[in-house]
Coordinates of C-alpha atoms in Angstrom, one line a residue:
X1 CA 0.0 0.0 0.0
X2 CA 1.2 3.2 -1.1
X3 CA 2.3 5.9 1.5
X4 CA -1.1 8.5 0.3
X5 CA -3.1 5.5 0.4
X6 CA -2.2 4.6 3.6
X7 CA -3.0 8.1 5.2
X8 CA -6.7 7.9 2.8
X9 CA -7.7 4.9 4.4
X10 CA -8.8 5.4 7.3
X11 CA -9.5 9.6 7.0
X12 CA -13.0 10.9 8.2
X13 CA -15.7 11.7 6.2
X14 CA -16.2 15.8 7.1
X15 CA -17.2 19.0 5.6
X16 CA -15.2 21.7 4.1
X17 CA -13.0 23.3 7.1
X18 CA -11.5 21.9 10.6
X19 CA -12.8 19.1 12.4
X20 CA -11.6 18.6 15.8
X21 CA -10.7 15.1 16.3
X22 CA -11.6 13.1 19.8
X23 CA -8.2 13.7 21.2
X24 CA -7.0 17.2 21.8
X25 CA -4.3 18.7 19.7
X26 CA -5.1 16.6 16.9
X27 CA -7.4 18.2 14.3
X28 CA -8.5 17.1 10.9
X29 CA -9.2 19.3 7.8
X30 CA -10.4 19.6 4.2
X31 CA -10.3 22.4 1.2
X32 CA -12.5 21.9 -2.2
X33 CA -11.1 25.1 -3.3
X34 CA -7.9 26.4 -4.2
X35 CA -6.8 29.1 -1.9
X36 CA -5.1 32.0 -3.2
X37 CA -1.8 33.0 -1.8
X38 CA -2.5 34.4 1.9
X39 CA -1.2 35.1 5.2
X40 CA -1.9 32.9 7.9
X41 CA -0.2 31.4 11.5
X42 CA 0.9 28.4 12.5
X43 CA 1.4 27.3 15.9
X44 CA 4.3 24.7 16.9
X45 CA 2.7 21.7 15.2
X46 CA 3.0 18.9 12.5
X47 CA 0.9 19.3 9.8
X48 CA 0.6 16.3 7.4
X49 CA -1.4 16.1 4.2
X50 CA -3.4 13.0 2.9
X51 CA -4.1 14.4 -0.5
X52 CA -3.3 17.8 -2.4
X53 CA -0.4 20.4 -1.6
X54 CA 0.0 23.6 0.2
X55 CA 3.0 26.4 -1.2
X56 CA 4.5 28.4 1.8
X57 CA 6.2 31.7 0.9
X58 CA 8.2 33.2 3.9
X59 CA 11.1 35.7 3.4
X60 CA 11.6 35.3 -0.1
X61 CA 11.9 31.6 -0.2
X62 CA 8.8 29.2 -0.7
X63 CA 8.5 25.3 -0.3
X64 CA 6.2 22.8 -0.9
X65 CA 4.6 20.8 1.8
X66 CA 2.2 17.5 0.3
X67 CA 1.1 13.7 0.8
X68 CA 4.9 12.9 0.4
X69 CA 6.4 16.3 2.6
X70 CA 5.0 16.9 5.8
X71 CA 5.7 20.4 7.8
X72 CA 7.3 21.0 10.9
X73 CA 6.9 24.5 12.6
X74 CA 8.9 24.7 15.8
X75 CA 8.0 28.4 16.7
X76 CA 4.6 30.4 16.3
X77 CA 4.9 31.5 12.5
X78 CA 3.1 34.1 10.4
X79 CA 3.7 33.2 7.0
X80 CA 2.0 33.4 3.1
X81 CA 0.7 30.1 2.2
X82 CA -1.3 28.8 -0.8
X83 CA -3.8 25.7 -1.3
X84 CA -4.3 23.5 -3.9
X85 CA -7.9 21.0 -3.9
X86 CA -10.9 20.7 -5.6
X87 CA -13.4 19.0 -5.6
X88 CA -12.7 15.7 -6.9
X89 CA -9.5 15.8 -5.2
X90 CA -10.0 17.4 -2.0
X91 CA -6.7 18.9 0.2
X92 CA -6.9 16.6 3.1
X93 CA -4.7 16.7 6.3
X94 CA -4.1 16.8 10.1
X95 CA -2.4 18.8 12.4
X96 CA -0.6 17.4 15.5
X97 CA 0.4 20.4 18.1
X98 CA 3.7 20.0 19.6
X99 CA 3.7 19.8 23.6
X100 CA 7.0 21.1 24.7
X101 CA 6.9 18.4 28.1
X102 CA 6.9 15.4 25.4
X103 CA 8.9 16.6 23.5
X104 CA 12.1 17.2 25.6
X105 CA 11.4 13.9 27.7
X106 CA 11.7 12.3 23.9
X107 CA 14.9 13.6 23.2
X108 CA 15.7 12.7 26.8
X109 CA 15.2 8.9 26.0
X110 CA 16.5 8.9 22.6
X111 CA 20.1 10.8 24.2
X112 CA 19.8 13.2 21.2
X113 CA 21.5 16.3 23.7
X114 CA 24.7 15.7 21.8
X115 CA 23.0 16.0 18.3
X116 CA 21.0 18.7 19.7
X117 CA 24.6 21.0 19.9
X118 CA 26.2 19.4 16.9
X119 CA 22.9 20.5 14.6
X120 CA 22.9 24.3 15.8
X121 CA 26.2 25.2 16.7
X122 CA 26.9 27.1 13.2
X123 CA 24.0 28.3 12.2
X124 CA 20.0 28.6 13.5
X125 CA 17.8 26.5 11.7
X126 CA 14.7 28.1 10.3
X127 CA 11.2 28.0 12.4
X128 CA 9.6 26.3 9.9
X129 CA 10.1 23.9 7.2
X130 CA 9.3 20.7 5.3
X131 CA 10.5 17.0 5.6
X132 CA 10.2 14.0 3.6
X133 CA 7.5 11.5 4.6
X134 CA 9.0 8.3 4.9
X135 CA 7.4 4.7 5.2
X136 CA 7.6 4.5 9.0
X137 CA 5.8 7.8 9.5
X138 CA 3.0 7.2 7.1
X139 CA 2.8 4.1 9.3
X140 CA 2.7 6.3 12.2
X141 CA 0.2 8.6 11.0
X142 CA -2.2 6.0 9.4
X143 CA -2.4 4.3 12.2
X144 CA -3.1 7.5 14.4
X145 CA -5.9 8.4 11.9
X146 CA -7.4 5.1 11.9
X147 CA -7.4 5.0 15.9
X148 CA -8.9 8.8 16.4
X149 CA -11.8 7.2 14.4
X150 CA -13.1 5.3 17.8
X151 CA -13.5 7.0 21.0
X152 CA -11.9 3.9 22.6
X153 CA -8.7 3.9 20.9
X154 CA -8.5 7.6 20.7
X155 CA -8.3 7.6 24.2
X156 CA -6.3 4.3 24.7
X157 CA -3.9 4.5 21.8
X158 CA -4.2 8.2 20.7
X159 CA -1.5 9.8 22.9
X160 CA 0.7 6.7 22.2
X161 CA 0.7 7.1 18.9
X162 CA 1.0 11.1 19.0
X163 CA 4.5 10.5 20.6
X164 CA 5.3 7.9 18.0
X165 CA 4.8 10.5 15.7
X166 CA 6.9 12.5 17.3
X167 CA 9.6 10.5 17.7
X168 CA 9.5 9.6 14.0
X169 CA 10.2 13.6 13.6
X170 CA 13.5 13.8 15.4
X171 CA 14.9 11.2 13.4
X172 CA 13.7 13.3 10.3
X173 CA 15.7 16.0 8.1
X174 CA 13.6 18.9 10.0
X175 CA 14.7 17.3 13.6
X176 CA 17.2 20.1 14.6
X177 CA 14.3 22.5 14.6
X178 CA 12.6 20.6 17.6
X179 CA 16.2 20.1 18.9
X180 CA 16.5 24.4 19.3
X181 CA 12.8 24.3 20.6
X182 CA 13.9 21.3 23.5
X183 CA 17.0 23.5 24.0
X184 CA 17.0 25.7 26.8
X185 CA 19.7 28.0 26.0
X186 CA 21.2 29.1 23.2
X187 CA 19.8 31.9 21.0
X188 CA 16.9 29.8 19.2
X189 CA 15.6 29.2 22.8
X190 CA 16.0 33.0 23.6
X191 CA 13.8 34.1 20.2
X192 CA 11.3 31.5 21.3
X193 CA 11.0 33.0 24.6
X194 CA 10.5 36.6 23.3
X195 CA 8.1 34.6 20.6
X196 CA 5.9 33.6 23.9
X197 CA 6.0 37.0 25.0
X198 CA 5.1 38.4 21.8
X199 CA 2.0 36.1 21.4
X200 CA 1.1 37.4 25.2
X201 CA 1.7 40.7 24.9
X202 CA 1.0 41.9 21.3
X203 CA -1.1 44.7 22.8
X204 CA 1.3 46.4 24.6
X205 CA 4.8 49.0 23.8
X206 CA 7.1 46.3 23.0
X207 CA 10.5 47.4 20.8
X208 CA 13.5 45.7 20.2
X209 CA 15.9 47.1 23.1
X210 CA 13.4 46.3 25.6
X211 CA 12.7 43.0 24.6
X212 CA 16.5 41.7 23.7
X213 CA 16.7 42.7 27.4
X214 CA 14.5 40.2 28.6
X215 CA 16.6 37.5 27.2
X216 CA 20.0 39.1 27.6
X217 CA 21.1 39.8 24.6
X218 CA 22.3 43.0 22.6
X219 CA 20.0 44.5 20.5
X220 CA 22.4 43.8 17.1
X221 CA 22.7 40.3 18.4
X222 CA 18.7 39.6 18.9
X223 CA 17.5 41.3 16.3
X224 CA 20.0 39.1 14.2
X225 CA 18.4 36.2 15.9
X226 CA 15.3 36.9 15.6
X227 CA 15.6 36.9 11.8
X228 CA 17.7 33.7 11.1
X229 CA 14.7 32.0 12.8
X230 CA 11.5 34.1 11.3
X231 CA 12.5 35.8 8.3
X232 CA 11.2 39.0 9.9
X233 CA 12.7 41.4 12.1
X234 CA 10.9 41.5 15.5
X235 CA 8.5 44.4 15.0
X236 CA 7.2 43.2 11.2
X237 CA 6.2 40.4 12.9
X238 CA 4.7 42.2 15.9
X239 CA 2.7 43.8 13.3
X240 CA 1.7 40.4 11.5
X241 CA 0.5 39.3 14.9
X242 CA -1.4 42.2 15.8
X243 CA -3.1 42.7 12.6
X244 CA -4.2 38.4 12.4
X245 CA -5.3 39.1 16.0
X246 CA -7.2 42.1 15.1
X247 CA -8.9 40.3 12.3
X248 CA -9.8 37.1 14.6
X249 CA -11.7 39.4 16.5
X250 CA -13.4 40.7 13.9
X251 CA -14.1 37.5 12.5
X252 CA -14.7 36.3 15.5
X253 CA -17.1 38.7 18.0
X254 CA -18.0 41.2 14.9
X255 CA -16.7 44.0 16.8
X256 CA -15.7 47.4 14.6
X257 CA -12.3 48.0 13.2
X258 CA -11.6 51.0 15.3
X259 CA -12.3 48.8 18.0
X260 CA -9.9 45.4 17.3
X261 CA -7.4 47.7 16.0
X262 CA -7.5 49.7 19.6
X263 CA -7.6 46.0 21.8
X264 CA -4.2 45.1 19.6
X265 CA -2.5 48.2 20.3
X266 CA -2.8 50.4 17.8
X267 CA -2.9 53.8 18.6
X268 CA -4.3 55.1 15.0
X269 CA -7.4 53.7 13.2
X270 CA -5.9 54.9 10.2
X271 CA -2.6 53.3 10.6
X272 CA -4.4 50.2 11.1
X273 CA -6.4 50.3 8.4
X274 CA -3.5 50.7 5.9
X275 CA -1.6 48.1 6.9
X276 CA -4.4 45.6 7.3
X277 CA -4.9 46.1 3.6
X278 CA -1.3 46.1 2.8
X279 CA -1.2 42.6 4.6
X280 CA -4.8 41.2 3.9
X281 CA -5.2 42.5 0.6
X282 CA -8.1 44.0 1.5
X283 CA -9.5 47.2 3.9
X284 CA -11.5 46.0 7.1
X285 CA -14.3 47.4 6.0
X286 CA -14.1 45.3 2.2
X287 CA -13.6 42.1 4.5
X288 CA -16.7 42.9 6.9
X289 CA -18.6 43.3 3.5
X290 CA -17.4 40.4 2.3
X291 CA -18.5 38.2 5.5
X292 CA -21.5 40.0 5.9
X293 CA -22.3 38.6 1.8
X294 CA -21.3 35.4 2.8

């Protein structure tokens, strides 16, 4: 059986969108419709695809993630991202959050410290990025599909299986991204740390000097950093996680955009508005329009 067809098999029969799967941080989901190029966030997670392919775009570069590349984000990532389904061939796929606990008592077990320094002692890897599915992870994850389809073995064999998954990604080509996540020094640890700080406290003055401080670094040094591992420099992507905030309220509670753009700490509507079209392609008030028709 072929690596797709073992990930088909056993996937649930849903609707168009996210389906929240019997054991927490898993989730299922399904596109019909090619999606053009947009911005979006990705938690620390593994996202694998069943059928179809996504195209992620982040600081100049793109790659590929599909039925034969899965994607490892280490580090909460705004990035551009495109989908390709349709109908006949839906994009189908799950995504498996990362918990930070399992994670570092894996690479505990497996006695991976030493790679850990020898993968990330030139350079810092990238937040994000794809890796070739290989036959023992399509095991992994077809197996994991098949058992989130019964309450029984969700809860029995689910978190089992999660970690198998896991452990199937530290012996794969993206594997010293989770080592500089498990790390807890070192400068990838210190941008994840401001990362978590960022994510907290999006709405309030936050610049460079103030938070390379928190982590004890100079400000040339983090804001270095901070780009080797997002492909942004800490206050564009401040400004990516205020405006997708900004629009998940508005989304979300149907609040005005005078109001989200105040609760993410903007001081000017106007400013706002601008760059949420710059980054959205289109004004708040086009997008409330636009939900409103659908």
């Amino acid at each position: 059986m072929s690596q797709t067809s073992t990930l088909l098999k056993h996937f649930p029969a849903m609707e168009t969108g996210v389906l929240e799967s019997p054991l927490q941080g898993v989730r299922f989901f399904k596109s019909t419709q090619p999606i053009p190029r947009r911005p979006l966030i990705y938690d620390p997670s593994i996202c694998i695809l069943a059928q179809g392919h996504k195209t992620g775009y982040l600081g100049g570069r793109q790659f590929r993630y599909d039925a034969n590349n899965y994607l490892v984000t280490s580090v909460t990532m705004p990035f551009e991202c495109e989908t390709f389904g349709c109908p006949e061939e839906p994009l189908l796929g799950l995504y498996i959050d990362i918990e930070m606990g399992q994670l570092n008592e894996l690479i505990s077990e497996m006695g991976l410290q030493t790679e850990m320094g020898k993968a990330i002692e030139k350079t810092l890897p990238r937040g994000i990025g794809p890796a070739a599915l290989d036959e023992e992870m399509a095991d992994a994850v077809g197996r994991l599909i098949k058992a989130l389809g019964s309450e029984a073995e969700a809860r029995l064999l689910g978190p089992g299986l999660v970690r198998e998954v896991l452990f199937r990604a530290l012996g794969g080509t993206q594997a010293p991204v989770l080592y500089s996540l498990a790390m807890y020094s070192g400068n990838f640890s210190k941008v994840a740390q401001v990362l978590k700080i960022m994510q907290t406290h999006y709405a309030e003055k936050l610049d460079v000097e103030h938070l390379a401080d928190r982590v004890h670094m100079s400000s040339s040094a983090f804001h270095r950093a901070f780009k080797e591992v997002t492909s942004e420099s800490p206050m564009q992507y401040l400004k990516k996680i205020r405006l997708t905030k900004a629009r998940d309220l508005m989304v979300r509670e149907s609040i005005k955009a005078y109001m989200a753009a105040d609760r993410v700490g903007y001081e000017s509507p106007s400013q706002f508005s601008r760059e949420f079209k710059r980054y959205f392609g289109q004004s708040p008030a086009e997008m409330t329009r636009e939900l409103r028709a659908a």
